[in-house]
CSV table of C-alpha atoms in Angstrom, one decimal:
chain,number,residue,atom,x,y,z
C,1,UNK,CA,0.3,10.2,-3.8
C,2,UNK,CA,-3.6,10.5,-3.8
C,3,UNK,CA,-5.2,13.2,-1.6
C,4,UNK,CA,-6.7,10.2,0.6
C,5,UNK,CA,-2.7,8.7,1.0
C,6,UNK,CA,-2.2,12.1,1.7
C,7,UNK,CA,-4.2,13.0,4.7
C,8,UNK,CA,-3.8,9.3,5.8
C,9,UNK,CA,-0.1,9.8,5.9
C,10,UNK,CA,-0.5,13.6,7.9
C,11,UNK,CA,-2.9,11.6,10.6
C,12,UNK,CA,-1.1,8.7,10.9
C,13,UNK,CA,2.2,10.7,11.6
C,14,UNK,CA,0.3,12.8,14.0
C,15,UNK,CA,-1.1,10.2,15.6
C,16,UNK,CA,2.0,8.3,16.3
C,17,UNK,CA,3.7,11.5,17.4
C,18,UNK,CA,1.1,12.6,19.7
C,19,UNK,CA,2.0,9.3,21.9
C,20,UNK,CA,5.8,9.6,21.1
C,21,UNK,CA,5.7,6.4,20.1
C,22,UNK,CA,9.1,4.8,18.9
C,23,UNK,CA,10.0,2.1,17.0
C,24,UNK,CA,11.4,-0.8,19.3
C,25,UNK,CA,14.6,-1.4,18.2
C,26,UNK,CA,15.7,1.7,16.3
C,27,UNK,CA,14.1,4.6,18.3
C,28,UNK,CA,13.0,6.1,15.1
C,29,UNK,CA,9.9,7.8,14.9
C,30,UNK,CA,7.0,5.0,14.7
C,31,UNK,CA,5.5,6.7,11.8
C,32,UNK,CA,8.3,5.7,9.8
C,33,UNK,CA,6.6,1.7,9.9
C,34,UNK,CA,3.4,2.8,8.0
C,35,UNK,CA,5.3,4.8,5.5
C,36,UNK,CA,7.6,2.1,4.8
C,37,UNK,CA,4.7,-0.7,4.5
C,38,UNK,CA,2.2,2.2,2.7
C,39,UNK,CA,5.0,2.4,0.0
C,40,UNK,CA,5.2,-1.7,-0.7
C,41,UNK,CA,1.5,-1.7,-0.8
C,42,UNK,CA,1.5,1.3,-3.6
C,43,UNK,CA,3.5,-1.0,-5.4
C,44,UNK,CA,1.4,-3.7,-5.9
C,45,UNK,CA,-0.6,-3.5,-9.6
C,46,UNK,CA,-4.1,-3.9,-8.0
C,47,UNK,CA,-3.8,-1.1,-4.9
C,48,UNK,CA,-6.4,1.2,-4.5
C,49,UNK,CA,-6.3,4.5,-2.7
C,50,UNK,CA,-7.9,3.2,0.4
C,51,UNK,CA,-5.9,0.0,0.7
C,52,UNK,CA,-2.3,2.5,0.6
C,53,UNK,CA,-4.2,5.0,3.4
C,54,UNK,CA,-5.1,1.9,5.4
C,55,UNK,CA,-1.5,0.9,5.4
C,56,UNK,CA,-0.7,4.1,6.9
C,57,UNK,CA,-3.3,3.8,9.4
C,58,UNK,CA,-2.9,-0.1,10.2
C,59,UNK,CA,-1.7,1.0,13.6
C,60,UNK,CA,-3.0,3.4,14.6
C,61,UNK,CA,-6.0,1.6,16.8
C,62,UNK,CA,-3.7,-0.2,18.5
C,63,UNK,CA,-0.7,2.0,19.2
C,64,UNK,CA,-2.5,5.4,20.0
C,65,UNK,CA,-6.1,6.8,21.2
C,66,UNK,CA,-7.7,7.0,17.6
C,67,UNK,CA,-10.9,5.4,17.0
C,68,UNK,CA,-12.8,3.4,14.7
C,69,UNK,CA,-15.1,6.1,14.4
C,70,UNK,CA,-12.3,9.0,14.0
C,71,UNK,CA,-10.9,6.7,11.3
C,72,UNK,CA,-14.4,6.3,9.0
C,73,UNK,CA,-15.2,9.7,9.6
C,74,UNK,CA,-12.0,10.8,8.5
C,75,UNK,CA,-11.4,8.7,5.2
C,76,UNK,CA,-14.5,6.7,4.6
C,77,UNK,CA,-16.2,3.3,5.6
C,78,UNK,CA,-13.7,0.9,3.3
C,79,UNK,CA,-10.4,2.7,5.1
C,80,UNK,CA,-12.0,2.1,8.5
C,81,UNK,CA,-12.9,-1.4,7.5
C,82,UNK,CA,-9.8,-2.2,6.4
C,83,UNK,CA,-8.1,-0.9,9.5
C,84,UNK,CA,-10.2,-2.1,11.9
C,85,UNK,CA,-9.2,-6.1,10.0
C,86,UNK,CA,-5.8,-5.1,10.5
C,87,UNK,CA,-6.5,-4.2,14.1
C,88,UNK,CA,-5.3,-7.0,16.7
C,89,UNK,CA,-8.5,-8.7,18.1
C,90,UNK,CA,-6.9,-10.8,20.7
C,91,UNK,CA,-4.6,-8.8,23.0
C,92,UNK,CA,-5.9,-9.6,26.2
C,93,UNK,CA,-3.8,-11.5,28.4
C,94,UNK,CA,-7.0,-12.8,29.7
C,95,UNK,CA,-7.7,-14.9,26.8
C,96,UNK,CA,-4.8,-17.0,26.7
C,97,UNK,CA,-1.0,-17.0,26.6
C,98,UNK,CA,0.8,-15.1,23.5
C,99,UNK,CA,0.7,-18.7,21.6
C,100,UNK,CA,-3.4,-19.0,22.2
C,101,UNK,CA,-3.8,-15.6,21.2
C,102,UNK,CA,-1.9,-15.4,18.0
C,103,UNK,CA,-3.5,-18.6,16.9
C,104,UNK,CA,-7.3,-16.9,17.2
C,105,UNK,CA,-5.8,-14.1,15.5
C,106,UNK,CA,-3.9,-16.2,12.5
C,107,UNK,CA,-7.6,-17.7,11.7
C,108,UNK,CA,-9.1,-14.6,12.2
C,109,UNK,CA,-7.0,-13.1,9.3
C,110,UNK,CA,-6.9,-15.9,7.1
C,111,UNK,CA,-11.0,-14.9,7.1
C,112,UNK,CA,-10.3,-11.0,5.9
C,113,UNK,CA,-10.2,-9.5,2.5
C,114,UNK,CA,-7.4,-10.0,0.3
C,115,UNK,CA,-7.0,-6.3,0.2
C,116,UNK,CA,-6.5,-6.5,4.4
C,117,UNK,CA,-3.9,-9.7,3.4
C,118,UNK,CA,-1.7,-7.6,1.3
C,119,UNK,CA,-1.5,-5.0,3.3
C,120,UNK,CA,-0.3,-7.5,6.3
C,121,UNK,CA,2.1,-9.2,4.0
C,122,UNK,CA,3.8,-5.9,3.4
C,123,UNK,CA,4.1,-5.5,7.5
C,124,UNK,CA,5.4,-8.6,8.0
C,125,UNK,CA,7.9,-7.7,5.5
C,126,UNK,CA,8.9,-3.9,7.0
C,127,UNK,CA,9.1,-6.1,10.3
C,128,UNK,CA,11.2,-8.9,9.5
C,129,UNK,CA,13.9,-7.7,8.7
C,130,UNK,CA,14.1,-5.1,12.0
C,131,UNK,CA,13.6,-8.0,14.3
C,132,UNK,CA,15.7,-11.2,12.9
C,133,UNK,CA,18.6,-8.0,12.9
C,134,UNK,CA,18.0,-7.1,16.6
C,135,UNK,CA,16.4,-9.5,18.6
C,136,UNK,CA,17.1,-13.1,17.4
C,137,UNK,CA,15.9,-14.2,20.8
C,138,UNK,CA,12.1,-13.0,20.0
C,139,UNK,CA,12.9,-13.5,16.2
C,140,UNK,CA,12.7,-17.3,16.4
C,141,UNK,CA,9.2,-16.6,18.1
C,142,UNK,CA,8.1,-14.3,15.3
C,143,UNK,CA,9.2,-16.0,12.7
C,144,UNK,CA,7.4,-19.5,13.4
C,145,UNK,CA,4.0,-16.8,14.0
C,146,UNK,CA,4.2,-15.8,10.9
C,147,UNK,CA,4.8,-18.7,9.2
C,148,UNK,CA,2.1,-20.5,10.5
C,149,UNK,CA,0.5,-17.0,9.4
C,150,UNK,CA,1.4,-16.8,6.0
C,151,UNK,CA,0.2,-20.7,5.5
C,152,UNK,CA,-2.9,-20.1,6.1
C,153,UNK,CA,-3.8,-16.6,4.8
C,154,UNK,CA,-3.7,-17.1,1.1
C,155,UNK,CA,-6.0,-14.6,-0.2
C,156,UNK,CA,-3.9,-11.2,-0.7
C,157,UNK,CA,-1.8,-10.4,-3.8
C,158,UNK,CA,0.2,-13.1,-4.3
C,159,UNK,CA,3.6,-11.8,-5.6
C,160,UNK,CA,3.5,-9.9,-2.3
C,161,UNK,CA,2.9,-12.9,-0.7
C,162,UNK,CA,5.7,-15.0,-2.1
C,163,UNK,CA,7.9,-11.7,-1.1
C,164,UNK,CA,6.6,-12.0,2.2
C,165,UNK,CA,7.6,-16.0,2.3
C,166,UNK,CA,11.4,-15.0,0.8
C,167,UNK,CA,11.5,-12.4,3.3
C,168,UNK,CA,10.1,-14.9,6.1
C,169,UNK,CA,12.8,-17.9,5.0
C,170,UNK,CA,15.7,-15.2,4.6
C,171,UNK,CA,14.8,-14.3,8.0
C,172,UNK,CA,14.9,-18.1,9.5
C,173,UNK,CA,18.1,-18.3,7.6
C,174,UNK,CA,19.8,-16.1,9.0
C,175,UNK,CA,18.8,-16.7,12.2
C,176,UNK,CA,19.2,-20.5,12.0
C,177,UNK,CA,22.7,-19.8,10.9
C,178,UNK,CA,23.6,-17.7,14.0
C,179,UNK,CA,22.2,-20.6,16.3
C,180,UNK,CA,24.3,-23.4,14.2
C,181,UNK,CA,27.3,-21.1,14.4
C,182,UNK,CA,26.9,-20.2,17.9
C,183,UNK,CA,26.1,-24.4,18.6
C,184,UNK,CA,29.6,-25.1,16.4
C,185,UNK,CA,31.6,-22.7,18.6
C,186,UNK,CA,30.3,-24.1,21.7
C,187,UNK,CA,32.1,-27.4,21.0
């Protein structure tokens, strides 16, 4: 791993930690996410240094009290660039209901870089396959978010992209079965 991935993965898990943030739906230590998305980023033929350090940092403006500022002082203008895309612009409840809010956001990131693209097709794929296993209830939500997502943002690597739509229709698979099942059972 580069000596930016490096440091990237120390502050990312530090971050995390220093919130005791857990993952939803396994308890595991958050940190795990970014590792698991910074390693399908690193391997993808055209990933730089930066793109595999902002992978382990997508979070970490959202989930704990690290700034933009911390972020480009720490690994450089293009990391904190490419966080700060990854970054969830419309969170406030004022704004709009979940629907509204994701939909400002899904045109806001069909507008970043394709290096910000891939790195949010390789979340969407760490994440997928957590959800549609624990939470098919929210998973039907998800899933329809990111496929109305993955339509429209086009510009990231696009074998990780067409991973990211297997992963996404495996997902509605599965969790269309389970609602046809539990709909034939019913009868």
């Amino acid at each position: 791993m580069d000596d930016i991935a490096e440091r990237a993965a120390l502050f990312s898990r530090a971050a995390h930690q220093a919130v005791g943030q857990r993952r939803k739906y396994s308890g595991e230590p958050y940190w795990h996410h970014p590792v698991a998305v910074a390693e399908i980023v690193s391997a993808v033929e055209t990933a730089t240094p930066e793109m595999i350090a902002a992978a382990l940092l997508h979070d970490v403006l959202e989930d704990t009290g690290v700034t933009p500022m911390d972020i480009e002082e720490c690994f450089g203008q293009r990391v904190a660039t490419l966080v700060q895309e990854l970054t969830d612009q419309f969170v406030d409840p004022e704004i709009g209901n979940r629907a509204h809010r994701k939909a400002l956001e899904r045109d806001r990131l069909a507008q970043v870089s394709p290096e910000a693209q891939t790195i949010k097709y390789a979340d969407l794929i760490d994440n997928t396959g957590s959800i549609v296993a624990r939470d098919r209830g929210f998973a039907r939500v998800y899933l329809a978010e990111k496929r109305r997502l993955l339509e429209v943002m086009a510009g990231g690597d696009q074998e990780l992209r067409r991973k990211a739509w297997s992963v996404l229709m495996e997902g509605e698979v599965k969790i269309l079965g389970a609602a046809s099942s539990a709909r034939t059972s019913n009868r």
